[in-house]
Short mmCIF file of C-alpha atoms and ligand atoms in Angstrom, two decimals:
data_model
loop_
_atom_site.label_atom_id
_atom_site.label_comp_id
_atom_site.label_asym_id
_atom_site.label_seq_id
_atom_site.Cartn_x
_atom_site.Cartn_y
_atom_site.Cartn_z
CA UNK A 1 127.50 79.24 91.98
CA UNK A 2 127.37 83.32 91.33
CA UNK A 3 124.56 83.40 88.90
CA UNK A 4 124.11 87.41 89.07
CA UNK A 5 125.26 89.70 86.83
CA UNK A 6 127.36 91.41 89.18
CA UNK A 7 130.39 91.48 90.77
CA UNK A 8 129.13 91.17 94.26
CA UNK A 9 131.00 89.79 97.64
CA UNK A 10 127.70 87.43 99.23
CA UNK A 11 126.58 89.24 102.64
CA UNK A 12 124.58 88.83 105.24
CA UNK A 13 121.57 91.16 105.21
CA UNK A 14 119.28 92.10 107.50
CA UNK A 15 116.36 94.31 105.84
CA UNK A 16 114.33 96.13 108.55
CA UNK A 17 110.13 96.99 107.04
CA UNK A 18 111.80 93.82 104.71
CA UNK A 19 107.58 92.42 104.64
CA UNK A 20 106.50 95.79 103.63
CA UNK A 21 106.30 97.47 100.19
CA UNK A 22 109.79 98.47 99.16
CA UNK A 23 111.53 96.54 101.73
CA UNK A 24 109.91 92.81 100.31
CA UNK A 25 110.96 94.01 96.86
CA UNK A 26 114.54 94.94 98.39
CA UNK A 27 114.66 91.37 99.93
CA UNK A 28 113.68 89.46 96.99
CA UNK A 29 115.81 91.28 94.84
CA UNK A 30 119.11 90.72 97.47
CA UNK A 31 118.64 87.20 97.58
CA UNK A 32 117.87 86.60 93.59
CA UNK A 33 121.75 88.10 93.59
CA UNK A 34 123.01 85.46 96.34
CA UNK A 35 122.94 87.27 99.36
CA UNK A 36 121.32 85.50 102.46
CA UNK A 37 118.90 87.52 104.04
CA UNK A 38 116.99 87.98 107.59
CA UNK A 39 113.68 90.26 107.57
CA UNK A 40 112.89 92.66 110.69
CA UNK A 41 109.48 93.81 110.78
CA UNK A 42 106.90 94.08 113.46
CA UNK A 43 103.76 93.90 111.02
CA UNK A 44 102.49 97.48 111.93
CA UNK A 45 102.01 97.77 107.93
CA UNK A 46 104.01 95.22 106.74
CA UNK A 47 102.37 91.42 105.89
CA UNK A 48 103.40 87.81 106.18
CA UNK A 49 102.85 87.08 102.41
CA UNK A 50 105.22 89.46 101.13
CA UNK A 51 108.24 88.01 102.67
CA UNK A 52 109.86 85.90 100.54
CA UNK A 53 110.30 82.17 101.37
CA UNK A 54 114.30 82.14 101.36
CA UNK A 55 114.32 85.11 104.03
CA UNK A 56 114.57 84.10 107.52
CA UNK A 57 111.93 86.11 109.30
CA UNK A 58 112.15 87.89 112.94
CA UNK A 59 108.55 89.61 114.35
CA UNK A 60 110.83 91.88 116.32
CA UNK A 61 109.82 95.76 117.09
CA UNK A 62 113.45 98.42 116.29
CA UNK A 63 112.01 100.34 119.70
CA UNK A 64 112.41 96.94 122.01
CA UNK A 65 115.90 97.06 122.64
CA UNK A 66 116.33 93.78 124.25
CA UNK A 67 114.75 92.00 120.83
CA UNK A 68 117.24 93.73 118.64
CA UNK A 69 120.40 92.19 120.52
CA UNK A 70 118.89 89.20 120.50
CA UNK A 71 117.95 89.16 116.42
CA UNK A 72 121.83 90.89 115.76
CA UNK A 73 122.83 88.14 118.08
CA UNK A 74 121.33 84.65 116.12
CA UNK A 75 121.51 86.29 112.58
CA UNK A 76 124.95 88.14 113.10
CA UNK A 77 124.21 90.79 109.93
CA UNK A 78 127.38 92.63 108.29
CA UNK A 79 124.71 94.77 106.31
CA UNK A 80 121.79 96.53 107.83
CA UNK A 81 119.46 97.80 105.22
CA UNK A 82 116.76 100.14 107.47
CA UNK A 83 113.46 100.63 105.97
CA UNK A 84 111.42 100.20 108.64
CA UNK A 85 109.39 103.31 109.31
CA UNK A 86 106.02 104.90 110.38
CA UNK A 87 105.30 106.18 106.77
CA UNK A 88 102.69 108.30 107.52
CA UNK A 89 103.19 112.32 106.75
CA UNK A 90 99.91 113.29 108.13
CA UNK A 91 100.11 110.78 111.26
CA UNK A 92 103.37 112.85 111.97
CA UNK A 93 101.78 115.83 111.73
CA UNK A 94 99.10 114.24 114.07
CA UNK A 95 101.65 112.41 116.51
CA UNK A 96 104.97 113.87 116.45
CA UNK A 97 106.06 111.92 119.76
CA UNK A 98 104.82 108.91 118.31
CA UNK A 99 107.44 109.55 114.65
CA UNK A 100 109.79 110.54 116.37
CA UNK A 101 110.06 107.49 118.81
CA UNK A 102 109.49 104.89 115.76
CA UNK A 103 111.90 107.34 113.07
CA UNK A 104 114.49 108.51 115.08
CA UNK A 105 114.38 106.57 118.91
CA UNK A 106 114.13 103.37 117.04
CA UNK A 107 116.64 104.43 114.43
CA UNK A 108 118.88 105.03 117.27
CA UNK A 109 118.43 101.57 118.85
CA UNK A 110 119.53 99.84 115.25
CA UNK A 111 122.28 101.97 114.54
CA UNK A 112 124.15 101.18 118.49
CA UNK A 113 123.34 97.19 118.19
CA UNK A 114 124.56 97.52 114.41
CA UNK A 115 127.93 99.32 115.72
CA UNK A 116 127.96 97.40 119.14
CA UNK A 117 127.88 94.16 116.70
CA UNK A 118 130.66 95.02 114.08
CA UNK A 119 127.56 95.66 110.82
CA UNK A 120 129.72 96.66 108.18
CA UNK A 121 127.62 98.88 106.39
CA UNK A 122 124.16 100.70 107.29
CA UNK A 123 121.91 101.68 104.79
CA UNK A 124 119.15 103.98 104.87
CA UNK A 125 115.81 104.48 103.20
CA UNK A 126 115.66 108.48 103.41
CA UNK A 127 113.19 110.55 101.31
CA UNK A 128 113.93 113.61 98.30
CA UNK A 129 110.35 115.23 97.86
CA UNK A 130 110.08 115.64 102.37
CA UNK A 131 113.02 116.71 102.46
CA UNK A 132 113.68 119.40 99.92
CA UNK A 133 110.44 120.59 99.79
CA UNK A 134 109.77 123.64 97.12
CA UNK A 135 112.82 123.21 95.84
CA UNK A 136 114.56 125.87 94.13
CA UNK A 137 116.40 123.79 91.34
CA UNK A 138 114.23 120.71 89.60
CA UNK A 139 115.51 117.96 89.25
CA UNK A 140 116.97 118.76 92.83
CA UNK A 141 120.76 117.57 93.20
CA UNK A 142 122.04 116.23 96.97
CA UNK A 143 123.48 119.42 97.87
CA UNK A 144 119.37 121.73 97.90
CA UNK A 145 118.77 122.81 101.06
CA UNK A 146 116.71 120.88 103.20
CA UNK A 147 113.40 122.26 104.81
CA UNK A 148 111.38 119.82 106.10
CA UNK A 149 108.21 121.02 106.81
CA UNK A 150 106.62 117.97 108.71
CA UNK A 151 107.92 115.93 111.67
CA UNK A 152 108.15 112.67 108.77
CA UNK A 153 110.80 115.03 107.13
CA UNK A 154 112.59 116.65 110.25
CA UNK A 155 113.01 112.67 111.47
CA UNK A 156 114.30 111.46 108.24
CA UNK A 157 116.88 114.57 108.07
CA UNK A 158 117.88 114.14 111.82
CA UNK A 159 117.98 109.96 111.37
CA UNK A 160 120.64 111.22 107.95
CA UNK A 161 122.98 113.42 110.93
CA UNK A 162 122.60 110.74 113.47
CA UNK A 163 124.43 108.12 110.69
CA UNK A 164 126.72 110.24 110.00
CA UNK A 165 127.82 110.66 113.51
CA UNK A 166 127.66 106.44 114.06
CA UNK A 167 129.60 106.26 110.31
CA UNK A 168 132.77 108.57 111.54
CA UNK A 169 132.56 107.27 115.46
CA UNK A 170 132.04 103.62 114.89
CA UNK A 171 133.47 103.03 111.48
CA UNK A 172 130.65 101.81 110.04
CA UNK A 173 129.93 102.46 106.50
CA UNK A 174 127.04 104.28 105.49
CA UNK A 175 124.71 105.04 102.32
CA UNK A 176 121.91 106.76 102.33
CA UNK A 177 118.74 107.02 99.42
CA UNK A 178 116.94 109.88 99.32
CA UNK A 179 113.68 108.37 97.21
CA UNK A 180 111.78 109.80 94.57
CA UNK A 181 108.03 108.70 94.68
CA UNK A 182 108.14 104.97 94.86
CA UNK A 183 105.33 103.30 92.95
CA UNK A 184 104.57 99.42 92.23
CA UNK A 185 102.96 95.68 93.19
CA UNK A 186 102.27 95.74 96.88
CA UNK A 187 102.25 99.24 97.34
CA UNK A 188 99.06 100.32 100.74
CA UNK A 189 96.32 102.06 98.47
CA UNK A 190 95.35 103.06 101.71
CA UNK A 191 98.49 104.50 102.52
CA UNK A 192 98.54 108.46 101.48
CA UNK A 193 102.13 108.13 100.50
CA UNK A 194 101.01 106.49 97.62
CA UNK A 195 98.93 108.20 95.01
CA UNK A 196 99.79 105.82 92.15
CA UNK A 197 98.24 103.48 94.02
CA UNK A 198 95.24 105.25 95.07
CA UNK A 199 94.55 105.93 91.35
CA UNK A 200 95.18 101.91 90.68
CA UNK A 201 92.47 101.06 93.00
CA UNK A 202 90.15 103.87 92.14
CA UNK A 203 90.67 103.20 88.37
CA UNK A 204 90.14 99.03 89.05
CA UNK A 205 86.71 99.80 91.09
CA UNK A 206 85.88 102.44 88.42
CA UNK A 207 85.00 105.24 91.27
CA UNK A 208 87.50 107.91 88.99
CA UNK A 209 90.00 110.18 90.05
CA UNK A 210 90.30 113.32 92.79
CA UNK A 211 92.50 115.68 91.72
CA UNK A 212 93.50 118.32 94.08
CA UNK A 213 94.01 121.67 92.49
CA UNK A 214 94.69 121.97 88.77
CA UNK A 215 96.66 118.79 88.43
CA UNK A 216 99.93 120.29 86.94
CA UNK A 217 101.22 119.57 90.30
CA UNK A 218 104.59 117.39 89.40
CA UNK A 219 105.95 114.42 91.10
CA UNK A 220 109.61 112.07 90.08
CA UNK A 221 107.47 108.74 90.28
CA UNK A 222 109.93 105.55 90.20
CA UNK A 223 109.61 101.75 90.40
CA UNK A 224 109.93 99.59 93.21
CA UNK A 225 112.37 97.41 90.91
CA UNK A 226 114.32 100.07 90.52
CA UNK A 227 114.81 101.35 94.36
CA UNK A 228 115.67 97.49 94.58
CA UNK A 229 118.29 97.58 92.25
CA UNK A 230 119.58 100.69 94.04
CA UNK A 231 120.10 99.30 97.21
CA UNK A 232 121.65 96.19 95.18
CA UNK A 233 124.62 98.31 94.09
CA UNK A 234 124.22 100.19 97.44
CA UNK A 235 125.49 96.85 99.38
CA UNK A 236 129.19 97.04 97.97
CA UNK A 237 129.62 100.68 96.27
CA UNK A 238 130.84 103.85 97.22
CA UNK A 239 129.20 104.97 100.71
CA UNK A 240 126.92 108.07 100.57
CA UNK A 241 123.90 110.49 99.99
CA UNK A 242 122.38 109.27 96.84
CA UNK A 243 119.04 111.00 95.43
CA UNK A 244 117.12 107.64 93.95
CA UNK A 245 114.60 109.12 91.29
CA UNK A 246 113.80 109.26 86.78
CA UNK A 247 114.75 112.98 86.91
CA UNK A 248 111.46 113.17 85.21
CA UNK A 249 108.92 115.30 86.32
CA UNK A 250 104.99 113.87 85.47
CA UNK A 251 102.18 116.17 86.58
CA UNK A 252 99.26 114.84 88.07
CA UNK A 253 97.45 115.27 84.64
CA UNK A 254 99.91 113.10 82.68
CA UNK A 255 99.63 110.51 85.87
CA UNK A 256 96.02 110.03 84.97
CA UNK A 257 96.52 109.46 81.54
CA UNK A 258 98.64 106.53 81.64
CA UNK A 259 95.72 105.52 83.70
CA UNK A 260 93.07 106.27 81.08
CA UNK A 261 94.92 104.27 78.60
CA UNK A 262 94.30 101.25 80.78
CA UNK A 263 90.70 102.56 81.67
CA UNK A 264 89.20 104.64 79.61
CA UNK A 265 86.26 106.80 80.03
CA UNK A 266 86.88 107.19 84.09
CA UNK A 267 85.24 110.32 85.82
CA UNK A 268 87.57 113.34 86.91
CA UNK A 269 86.70 115.36 89.93
CA UNK A 270 88.47 118.72 91.07
CA UNK A 271 89.06 119.70 94.44
CA UNK A 272 90.43 122.33 96.22
CA UNK A 273 94.29 122.46 96.36
CA UNK A 274 95.80 121.09 99.46
CA UNK A 275 96.70 123.97 101.66
CA UNK A 276 101.22 123.89 101.84
CA UNK A 277 101.49 121.17 99.00
CA UNK A 278 104.77 120.95 96.62
CA UNK A 279 103.73 122.26 93.22
CA UNK A 280 107.12 119.98 91.49
CA UNK A 281 109.31 117.83 92.93
CA UNK A 282 112.02 115.68 90.79
CA UNK A 283 115.22 114.55 91.94
CA UNK A 284 118.91 114.44 89.97
CA UNK A 285 119.90 111.13 90.19
CA UNK A 286 123.07 111.70 88.41
CA UNK A 287 125.33 111.13 91.51
CA UNK A 288 124.04 107.44 92.09
CA UNK A 289 124.58 107.11 87.92
CA UNK A 290 128.01 108.09 88.02
CA UNK A 291 129.55 106.51 91.90
CA UNK A 292 127.00 103.34 91.80
CA UNK A 293 126.31 102.81 87.89
CA UNK A 294 122.67 103.05 88.77
CA UNK A 295 120.11 104.24 86.42
CA UNK A 296 116.05 103.52 86.60
CA UNK A 297 115.38 100.99 83.79
CA UNK A 298 111.47 101.21 83.78
CA UNK A 299 109.68 104.00 82.21
CA UNK A 300 106.70 105.10 83.36
CA UNK A 301 103.72 103.54 81.39
CA UNK A 302 105.21 99.89 81.13
CA UNK A 303 105.64 100.22 85.22
CA UNK A 304 101.53 101.41 85.58
CA UNK A 305 100.64 98.81 83.49
CA UNK A 306 102.67 96.53 85.99
CA UNK A 307 101.53 98.15 88.88
CA UNK A 308 97.63 98.20 87.32
CA UNK A 309 97.97 94.34 86.56
CA UNK A 310 99.58 93.46 89.61
CA UNK A 311 96.48 94.83 91.33
CA UNK A 312 93.69 93.65 88.37
CA UNK A 313 94.89 90.06 89.65
CA UNK A 314 94.51 90.55 92.93
CA UNK A 315 90.67 92.02 92.95
CA UNK A 316 89.28 89.20 90.78
P1 NAD B 1 105.65 100.18 104.42
O1 NAD B 1 104.46 100.37 105.11
O2 NAD B 1 105.07 98.84 103.32
O3 NAD B 1 106.70 99.58 104.99
C1 NAD B 1 107.40 100.27 106.61
C2 NAD B 1 107.91 98.23 106.65
O4 NAD B 1 108.57 98.64 108.15
C3 NAD B 1 106.71 97.99 107.37
O5 NAD B 1 106.95 96.29 106.80
C4 NAD B 1 106.01 97.59 108.84
O6 NAD B 1 105.24 96.82 109.21
C5 NAD B 1 107.72 98.07 108.93
N1 NAD B 1 107.24 98.74 110.88
C6 NAD B 1 107.04 100.03 110.96
N2 NAD B 1 107.43 100.30 112.23
C7 NAD B 1 108.12 99.41 112.47
C8 NAD B 1 108.72 99.51 114.02
N3 NAD B 1 108.78 100.00 115.07
N4 NAD B 1 109.77 97.87 114.34
C9 NAD B 1 109.91 97.07 113.25
N5 NAD B 1 109.03 97.49 111.79
C10 NAD B 1 108.49 98.53 111.75
O7 NAD B 1 106.22 101.57 103.81
P2 NAD B 1 107.31 101.82 102.28
O8 NAD B 1 106.70 102.65 101.47
O9 NAD B 1 107.93 100.55 101.62
O10 NAD B 1 108.27 102.61 103.47
C11 NAD B 1 109.60 101.80 103.36
C12 NAD B 1 110.82 102.96 103.75
O11 NAD B 1 110.57 103.66 102.37
C13 NAD B 1 110.73 103.55 105.00
O12 NAD B 1 111.64 103.92 105.53
C14 NAD B 1 109.73 104.83 104.24
O13 NAD B 1 110.09 106.13 105.01
C15 NAD B 1 110.72 104.76 102.61
N6 NAD B 1 110.29 106.02 101.75
C16 NAD B 1 109.32 105.66 101.11
C17 NAD B 1 108.50 105.99 99.87
C18 NAD B 1 108.02 106.10 98.69
O14 NAD B 1 107.29 106.29 98.03
N7 NAD B 1 106.80 105.01 99.53
C19 NAD B 1 110.08 107.34 99.90
C20 NAD B 1 110.84 107.68 100.33
C21 NAD B 1 111.02 106.72 101.72
#
């Protein structure tokens, strides 16, 4: 019985990075909708407990060609949803070779295997913020000039080009999602990418918040289940490149106010502005609304509350 609210064809979907923060939520959403899910992850930052019980798990590295062939031969995915990556911008600056090996060469490996094995659709987790930088128009649409500063963004931009090539050369449908700042349960508070996870951790431990610069810098915070919903619509929706964000700019100062609501009285320390930090960022997701019927559902207040309570339950 199809008990999903979506009129979808059920697919066999391989989620790479499915033991990680975003990938595990996507895997859960796919399973709930009735898809059959395989997870491919090397557990470098991902964790086994994140893997949904109904998913088949392959502990595999995307840079290992033979292993990929074995997984694809066994699972036979119709759709590949690629979220495995080294996600640290700082590490990409320190170790550009390692970043390119994981994020460019690993993805080419996956694209080659996918096209050889007749995968119908390839979906990819790209980024808005790291591609657009200090954009001329905010919220920024998809045709904003791509000017990545760090190897992490350079790799995402490069992979978008490879995907376009594989898609036309091998008639593989392609969906690219450029995410805003994703937050929610399971995000690693030790990772540099997640200011919400860091603030949640610091609020719960009573350490208070560190603000770099004047706190007026803005980001577009999007809840992880809204991201999962976009991926669900992307399985059968119109191929293309889509920004996925709320289109709303939230300053670091107002983000702190959300936490003060949950845990009042914490100290705020001001630190020097970080050189090269993007000052304003928000993504125009109008195209995803028009072509995929996607809209974010979670408000920032509700999303922060759910995230805070999730982490709180785990620190008891
Ligand atoms: P994450 O670190 O939780 O997930 C990445 C997963 O990939 C982990 O489970 C890790 O073990 C796995 N992985 C890493 N290298 C691998 C390899 N060589 N082979 C197999 N598996 C490997 O990070 P996340 O925040 O969930 O990010 C998921 C994707 O979304 C990444 O591609 C990231 O670049 C992208 N993204 C994230 C954000 C954000 O705000 N978190 C924004 C834009 C794009």
